[in-house]
Short mmCIF file of C-alpha atoms in Angstrom, two decimals:
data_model
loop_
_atom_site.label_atom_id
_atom_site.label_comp_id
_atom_site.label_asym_id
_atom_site.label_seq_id
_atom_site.Cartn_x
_atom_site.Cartn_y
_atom_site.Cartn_z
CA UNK B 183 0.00 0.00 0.00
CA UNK B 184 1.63 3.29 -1.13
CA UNK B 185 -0.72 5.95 0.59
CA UNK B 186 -0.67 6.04 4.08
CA UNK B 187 -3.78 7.57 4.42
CA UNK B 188 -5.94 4.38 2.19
CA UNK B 189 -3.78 2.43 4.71
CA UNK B 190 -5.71 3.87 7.57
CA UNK B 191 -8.75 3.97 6.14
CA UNK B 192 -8.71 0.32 5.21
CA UNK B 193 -7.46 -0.46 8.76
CA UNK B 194 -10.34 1.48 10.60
CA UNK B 195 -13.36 -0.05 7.70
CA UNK B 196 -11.85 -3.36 8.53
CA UNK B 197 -12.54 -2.96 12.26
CA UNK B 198 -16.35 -1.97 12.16
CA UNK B 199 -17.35 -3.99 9.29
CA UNK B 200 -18.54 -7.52 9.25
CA UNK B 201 -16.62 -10.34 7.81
CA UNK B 202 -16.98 -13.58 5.96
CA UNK B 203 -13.91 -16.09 5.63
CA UNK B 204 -13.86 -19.12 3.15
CA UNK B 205 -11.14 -21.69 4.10
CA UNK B 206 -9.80 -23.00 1.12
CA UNK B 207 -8.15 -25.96 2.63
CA UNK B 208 -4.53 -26.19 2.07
CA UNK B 209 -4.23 -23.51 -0.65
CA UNK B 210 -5.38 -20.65 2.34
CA UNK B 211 -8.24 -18.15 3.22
CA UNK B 212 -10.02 -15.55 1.78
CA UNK B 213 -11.66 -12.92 3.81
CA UNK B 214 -13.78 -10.16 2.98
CA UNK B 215 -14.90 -6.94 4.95
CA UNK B 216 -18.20 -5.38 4.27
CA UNK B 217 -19.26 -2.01 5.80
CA UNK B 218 -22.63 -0.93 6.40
CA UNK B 219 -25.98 -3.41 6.50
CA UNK B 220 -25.27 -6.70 4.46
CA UNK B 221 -25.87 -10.28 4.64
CA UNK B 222 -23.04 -12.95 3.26
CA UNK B 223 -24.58 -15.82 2.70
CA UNK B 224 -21.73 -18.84 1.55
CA UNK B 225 -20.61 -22.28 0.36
CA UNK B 226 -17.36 -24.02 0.66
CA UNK B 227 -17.04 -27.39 -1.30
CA UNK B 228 -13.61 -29.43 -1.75
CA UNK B 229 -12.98 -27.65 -5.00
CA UNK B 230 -15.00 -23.96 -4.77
CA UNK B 231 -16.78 -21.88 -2.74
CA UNK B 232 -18.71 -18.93 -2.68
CA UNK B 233 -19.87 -15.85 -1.29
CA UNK B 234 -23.86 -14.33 -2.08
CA UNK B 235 -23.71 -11.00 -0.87
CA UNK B 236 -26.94 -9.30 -0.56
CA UNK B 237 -28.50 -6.32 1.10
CA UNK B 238 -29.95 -6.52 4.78
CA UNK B 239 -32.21 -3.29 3.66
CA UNK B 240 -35.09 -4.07 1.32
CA UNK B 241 -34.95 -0.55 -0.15
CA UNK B 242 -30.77 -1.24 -1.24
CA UNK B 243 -31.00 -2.94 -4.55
CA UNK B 244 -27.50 -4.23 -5.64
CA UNK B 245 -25.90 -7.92 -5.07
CA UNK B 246 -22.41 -9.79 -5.56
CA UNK B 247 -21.01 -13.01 -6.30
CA UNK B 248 -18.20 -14.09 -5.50
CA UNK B 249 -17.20 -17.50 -6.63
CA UNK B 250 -13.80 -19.24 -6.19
CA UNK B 251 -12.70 -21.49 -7.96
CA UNK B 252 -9.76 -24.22 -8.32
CA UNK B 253 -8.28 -24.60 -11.26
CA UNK B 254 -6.02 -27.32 -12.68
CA UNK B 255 -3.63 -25.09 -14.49
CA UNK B 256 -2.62 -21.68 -14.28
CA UNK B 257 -4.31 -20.29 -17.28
CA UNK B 258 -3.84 -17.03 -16.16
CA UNK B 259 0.30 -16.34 -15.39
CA UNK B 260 0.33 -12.76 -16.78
CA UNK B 261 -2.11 -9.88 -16.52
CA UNK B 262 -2.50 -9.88 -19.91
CA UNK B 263 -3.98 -13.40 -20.43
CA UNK B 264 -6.05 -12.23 -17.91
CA UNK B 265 -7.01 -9.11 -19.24
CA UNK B 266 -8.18 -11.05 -22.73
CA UNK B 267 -10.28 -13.47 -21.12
CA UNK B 268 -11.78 -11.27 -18.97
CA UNK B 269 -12.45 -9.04 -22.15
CA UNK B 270 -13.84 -12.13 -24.35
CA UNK B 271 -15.51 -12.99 -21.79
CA UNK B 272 -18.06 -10.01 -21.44
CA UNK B 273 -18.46 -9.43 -25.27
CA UNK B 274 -21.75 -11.17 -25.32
CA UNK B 275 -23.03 -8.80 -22.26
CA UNK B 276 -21.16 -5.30 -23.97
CA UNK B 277 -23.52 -6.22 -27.09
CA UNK B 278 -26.39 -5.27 -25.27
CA UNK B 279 -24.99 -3.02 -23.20
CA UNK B 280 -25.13 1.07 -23.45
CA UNK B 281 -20.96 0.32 -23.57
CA UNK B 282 -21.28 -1.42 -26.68
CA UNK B 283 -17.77 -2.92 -26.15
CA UNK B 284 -15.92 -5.06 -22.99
CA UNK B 285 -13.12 -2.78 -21.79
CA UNK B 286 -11.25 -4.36 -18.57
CA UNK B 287 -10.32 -1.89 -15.70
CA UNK B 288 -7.77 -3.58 -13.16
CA UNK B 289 -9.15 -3.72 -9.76
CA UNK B 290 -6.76 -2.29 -7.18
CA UNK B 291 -5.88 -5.40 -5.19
CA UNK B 292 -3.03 -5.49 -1.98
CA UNK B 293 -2.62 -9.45 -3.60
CA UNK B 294 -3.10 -10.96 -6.87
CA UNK B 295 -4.55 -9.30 -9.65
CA UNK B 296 -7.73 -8.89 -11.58
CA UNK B 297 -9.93 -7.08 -13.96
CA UNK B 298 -13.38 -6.09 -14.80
CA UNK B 299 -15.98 -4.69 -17.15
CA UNK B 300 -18.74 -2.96 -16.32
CA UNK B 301 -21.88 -2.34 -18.46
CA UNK B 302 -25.17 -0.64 -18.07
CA UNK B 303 -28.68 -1.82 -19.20
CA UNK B 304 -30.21 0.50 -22.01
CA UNK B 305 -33.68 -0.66 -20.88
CA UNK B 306 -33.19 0.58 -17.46
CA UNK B 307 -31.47 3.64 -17.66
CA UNK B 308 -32.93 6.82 -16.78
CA UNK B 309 -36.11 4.50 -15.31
CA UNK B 310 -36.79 4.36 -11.19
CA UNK B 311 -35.17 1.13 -9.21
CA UNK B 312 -37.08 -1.86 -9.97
CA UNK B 313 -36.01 -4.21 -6.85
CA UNK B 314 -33.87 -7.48 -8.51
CA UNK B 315 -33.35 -5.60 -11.88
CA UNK B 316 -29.98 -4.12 -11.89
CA UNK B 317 -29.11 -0.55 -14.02
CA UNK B 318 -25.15 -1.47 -14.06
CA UNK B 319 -23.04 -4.26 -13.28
CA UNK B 320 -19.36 -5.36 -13.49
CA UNK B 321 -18.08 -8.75 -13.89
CA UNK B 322 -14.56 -9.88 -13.94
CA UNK B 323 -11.66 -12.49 -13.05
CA UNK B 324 -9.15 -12.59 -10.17
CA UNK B 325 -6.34 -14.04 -9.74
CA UNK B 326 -4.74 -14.74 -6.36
CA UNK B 327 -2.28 -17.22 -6.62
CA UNK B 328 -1.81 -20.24 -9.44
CA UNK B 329 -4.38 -22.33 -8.37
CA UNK B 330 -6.56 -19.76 -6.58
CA UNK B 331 -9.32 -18.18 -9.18
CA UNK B 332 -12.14 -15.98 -8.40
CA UNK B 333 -14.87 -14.97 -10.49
CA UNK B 334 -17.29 -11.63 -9.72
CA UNK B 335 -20.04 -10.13 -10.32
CA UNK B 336 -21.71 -7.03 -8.90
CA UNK B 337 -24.63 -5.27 -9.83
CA UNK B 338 -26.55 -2.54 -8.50
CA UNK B 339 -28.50 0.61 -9.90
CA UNK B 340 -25.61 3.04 -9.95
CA UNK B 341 -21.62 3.01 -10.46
CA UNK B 342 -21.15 6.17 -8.13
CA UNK B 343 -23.98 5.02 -5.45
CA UNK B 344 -23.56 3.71 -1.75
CA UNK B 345 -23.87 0.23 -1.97
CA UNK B 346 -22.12 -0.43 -5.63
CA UNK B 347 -19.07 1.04 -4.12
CA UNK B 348 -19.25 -0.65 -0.79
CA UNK B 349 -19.29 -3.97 -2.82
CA UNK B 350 -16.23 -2.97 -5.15
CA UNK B 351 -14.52 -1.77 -1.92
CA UNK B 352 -14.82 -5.18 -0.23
CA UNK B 353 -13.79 -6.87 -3.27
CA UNK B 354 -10.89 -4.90 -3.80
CA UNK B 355 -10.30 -5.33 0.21
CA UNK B 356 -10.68 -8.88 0.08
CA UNK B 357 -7.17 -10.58 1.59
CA UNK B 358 -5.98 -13.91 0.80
CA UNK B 359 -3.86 -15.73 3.11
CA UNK B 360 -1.80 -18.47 1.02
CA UNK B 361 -1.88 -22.20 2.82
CA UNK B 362 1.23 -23.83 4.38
CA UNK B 363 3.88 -25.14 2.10
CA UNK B 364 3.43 -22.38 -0.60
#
């Protein structure tokens, strides 16, 4: 972390948020830190887990998914590679998007590294919330160590609102802790 200041801030939302940790057996953890009123709901089988985050509010519409997976090769060894399949990867939702095309942004991760496109829904726009119908989501790719893979999605009804940020915040947040032996 270069700033001191994001530093702090990190350190102080860590201590009043809630948290959610998925043991991924002998390849490590993963926790994430959530401020304000959420609910984590998650799974943890011998070869994935994931995290359902949703709002405890019934007026917040927006949702993520977090879903890790292990793979049997490291697909992924560069940020490029990563980059491109994130990027092929949304082409089919940029089509009918307002975006019209799959551009990757590079989340700002303390470990690994990852990208994601965002896109918002031409049907939606400029309409009121609809609860379950998102205006604008992002999906993307992480990578946190070789066999360590984590996809997400978050959606919500506005980039700059509340709870989208508060969801790319404790994405970008999230800390891995590699296993023994690595």
């Amino acid at each position: 972390m270069k700033n001191p200041f994001a530093l702090l801030v990190l350190t102080a939302v860590s201590l009043c948020a809630q948290s959610e940790t998925l043991d991924l057996g002998s390849r490590g953890r993963l926790t994430i830190y959530l401020p304000g009123d959420w609910r984590i709901d998650t799974t943890n089988f011998a070869r994935q887990g994931t995290m359902t985050i949703s709002p405890k509010r019934e007026e917040v519409n927006a949702s993520c998914t977090i879903a890790i997976s292990i793979p049997e090769g490291d697909r992924f060894d560069t940020k490029s590679r990563l980059k491109l399949r994130v990027e092929a990867d949304c082409r089919s939702l940029a089509e009918g998007s307002v975006e019209k095309k799959a551009v990757a942004k590079e989340f700002a991760l303390s470990s690994g590294y990852g990208f994601y496109c965002s896109f918002t829904d031409p049907d939606l726009r400029g309409q009121a919330p609809q609860k379950g119908n998102y205006k604008v989501m992002s999906t993307g790719k992480i990578r946190l160590a070789s066999d360590v893979l984590v996809d997400v999605s978050l959606m919500a009804d506005d980039f700059r609102g509340e709870p989208y940020q508060q969801l790319l915040g404790a994405v970008e947040g999230m800390e891995f802790v590699a296993g023994r032996g690595r």
